[in-house]
Every structure is written in C-alpha cells, then in structure tokens.
Short mmCIF file of C-alpha atoms in Angstrom, two decimals:
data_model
loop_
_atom_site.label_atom_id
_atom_site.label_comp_id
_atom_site.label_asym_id
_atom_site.label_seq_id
_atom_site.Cartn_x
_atom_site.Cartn_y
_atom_site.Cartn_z
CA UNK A 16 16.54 21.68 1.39
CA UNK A 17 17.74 18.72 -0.52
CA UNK A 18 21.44 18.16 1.61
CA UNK A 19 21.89 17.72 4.95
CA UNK A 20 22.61 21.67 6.39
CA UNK A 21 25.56 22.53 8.60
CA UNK A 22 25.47 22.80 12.69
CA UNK A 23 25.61 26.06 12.06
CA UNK A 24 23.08 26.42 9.36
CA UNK A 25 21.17 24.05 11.46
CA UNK A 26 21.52 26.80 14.55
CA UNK A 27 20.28 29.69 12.28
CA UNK A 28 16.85 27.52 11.08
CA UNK A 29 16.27 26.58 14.87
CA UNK A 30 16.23 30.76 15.94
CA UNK A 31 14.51 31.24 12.70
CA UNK A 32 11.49 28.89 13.94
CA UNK A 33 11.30 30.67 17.27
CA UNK A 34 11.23 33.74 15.58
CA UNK A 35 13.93 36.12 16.96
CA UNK A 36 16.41 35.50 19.69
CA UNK A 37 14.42 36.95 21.97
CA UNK A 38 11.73 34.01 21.67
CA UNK A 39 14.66 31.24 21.57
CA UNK A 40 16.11 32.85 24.32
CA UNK A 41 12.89 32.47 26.24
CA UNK A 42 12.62 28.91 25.24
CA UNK A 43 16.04 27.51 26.39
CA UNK A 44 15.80 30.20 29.56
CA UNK A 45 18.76 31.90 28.54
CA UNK A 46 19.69 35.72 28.14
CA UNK A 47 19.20 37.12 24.13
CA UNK A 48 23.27 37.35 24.21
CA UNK A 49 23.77 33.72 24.77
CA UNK A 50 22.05 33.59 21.67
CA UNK A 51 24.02 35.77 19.91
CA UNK A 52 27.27 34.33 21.40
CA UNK A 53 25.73 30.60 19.54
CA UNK A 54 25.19 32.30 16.92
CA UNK A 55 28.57 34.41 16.23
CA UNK A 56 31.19 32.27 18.56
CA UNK A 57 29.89 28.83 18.57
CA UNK A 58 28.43 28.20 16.12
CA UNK A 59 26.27 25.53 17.63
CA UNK A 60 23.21 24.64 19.80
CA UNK A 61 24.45 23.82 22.85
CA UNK A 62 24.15 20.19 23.95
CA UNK A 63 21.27 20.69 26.62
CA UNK A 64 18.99 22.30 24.23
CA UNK A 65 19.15 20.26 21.53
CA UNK A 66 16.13 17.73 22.14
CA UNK A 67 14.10 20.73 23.42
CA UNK A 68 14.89 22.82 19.82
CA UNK A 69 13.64 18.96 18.57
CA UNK A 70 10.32 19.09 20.26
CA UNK A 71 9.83 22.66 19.24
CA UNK A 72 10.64 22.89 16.14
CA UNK A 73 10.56 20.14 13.95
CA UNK A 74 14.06 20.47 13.02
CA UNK A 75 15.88 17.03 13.52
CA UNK A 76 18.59 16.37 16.04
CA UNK A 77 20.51 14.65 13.40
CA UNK A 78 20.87 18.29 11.84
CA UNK A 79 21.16 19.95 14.94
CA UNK A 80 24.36 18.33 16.54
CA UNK A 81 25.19 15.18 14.42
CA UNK A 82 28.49 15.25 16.43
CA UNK A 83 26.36 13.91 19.20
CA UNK A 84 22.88 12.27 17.31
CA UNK A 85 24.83 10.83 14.04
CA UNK A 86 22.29 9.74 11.68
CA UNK A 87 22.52 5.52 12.08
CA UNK A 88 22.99 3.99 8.63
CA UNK A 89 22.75 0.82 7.06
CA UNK A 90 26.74 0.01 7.91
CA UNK A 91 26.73 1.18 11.32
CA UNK A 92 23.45 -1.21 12.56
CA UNK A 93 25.95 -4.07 11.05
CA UNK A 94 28.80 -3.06 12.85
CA UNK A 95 27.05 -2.94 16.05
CA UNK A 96 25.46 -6.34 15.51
CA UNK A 97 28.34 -8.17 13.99
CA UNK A 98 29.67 -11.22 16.12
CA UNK A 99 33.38 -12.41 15.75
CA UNK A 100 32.49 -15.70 14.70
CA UNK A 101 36.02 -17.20 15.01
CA UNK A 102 36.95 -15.80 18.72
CA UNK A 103 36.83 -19.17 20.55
CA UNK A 104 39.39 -20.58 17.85
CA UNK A 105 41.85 -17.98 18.52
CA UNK A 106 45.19 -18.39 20.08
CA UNK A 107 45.20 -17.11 23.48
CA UNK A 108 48.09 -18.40 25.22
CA UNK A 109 49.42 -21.77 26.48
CA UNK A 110 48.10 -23.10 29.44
CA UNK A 111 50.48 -26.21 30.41
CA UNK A 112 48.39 -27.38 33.15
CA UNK A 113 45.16 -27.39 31.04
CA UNK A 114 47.03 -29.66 27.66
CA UNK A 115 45.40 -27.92 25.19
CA UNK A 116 46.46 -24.37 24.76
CA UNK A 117 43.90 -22.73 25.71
CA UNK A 118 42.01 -23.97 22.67
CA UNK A 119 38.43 -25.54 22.80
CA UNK A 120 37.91 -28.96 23.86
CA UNK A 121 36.39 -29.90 20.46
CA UNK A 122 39.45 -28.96 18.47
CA UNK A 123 41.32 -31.33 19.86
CA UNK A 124 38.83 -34.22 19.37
CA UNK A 125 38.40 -32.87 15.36
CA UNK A 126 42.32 -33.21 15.23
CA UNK A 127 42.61 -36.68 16.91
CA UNK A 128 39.71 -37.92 14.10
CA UNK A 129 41.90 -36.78 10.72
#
C-alpha cells in the first residue's frame, strides 16, 4: 500500500489481522456485534483500542485514528519549537508609575544613546 489508507480502511486491515470478528472481538473484550457496529456505523476503531490493535498488529496508530495520533511532520516539530523572538519588545500597555511603558529597561537606554 503505497498511500496512507482511510480510518475506515484502516478498521477493515486491523479485523483482517485478527482474522474474523470473532478473534478481534476477543481481543478488545467486546461482543462480535460491536464489531460489526465499527465496522458498518462507525466506521472507526474506537479510541481505547487503538494502541492495543498497535501492539497486535503491526498496523500503525497513525493509520488507525490519525484524528487522535497525527503523523508529526517536519512543519509541525517547528511550530512547536518556535520562540516569538520579539515578545519582550511588544507594546503592552502604559504603566505611568513605572516611566517606561511597559517596555524593557534596555530600550530606553538604546534610545537615550542615538
């Protein structure tokens, strides 16, 4: 499988692995018609059973429920590390009592040497 398969197509390779419903069913300790319900209503493993299907299948929780395990790219690992440089040099109100706005000390002294 070159792409990346639905939830749902996800769902059907998970029961697949097991076998029948039966085995799933035995697996996540649920009756066969909760598997069928996934299966026809759903359309999804449900959230509890998704690192168990993990462990015994092979079949990657990425695949499985990328709702909940997104696949963590390149752009995503520099979102979450990216610093706002520039937040101490933003406007934040006027402080009368403090003289400088609110603004770092060091502004102040970089102004006053221009």
């Amino acid at each position: 499988m070159d792409t990346k398969p639905t939830r749902f197509e996800a769902l059907k390779l998970v029961i697949e692995a097991y076998g029948t419903q039966e085995a799933a069913a035995a697996a996540f300790r649920v009756s066969q018609s909760s598997i069928s319900r996934w299966l026809s209503q759903s359309k999804q493993l449900p959230a509890e059973h998704v690192i168990q299907a993990e462990t015994d299948t092979g079949i990657s929780r990425h695949w499985i429920r990328p709702d909940i395990y997104p696949v963590e790219d390149a752009a995503s690992r520099l979102r979450e590390h990216a610093v706002d440089q520039f937040a101490d040099l933003r406007f934040v109100g006027t402080d009368r009592r403090a003289g400088n706005g609110n603004r770092p000390i060091f502004l102040d002294t970089l102004r006053a040497s221009r």
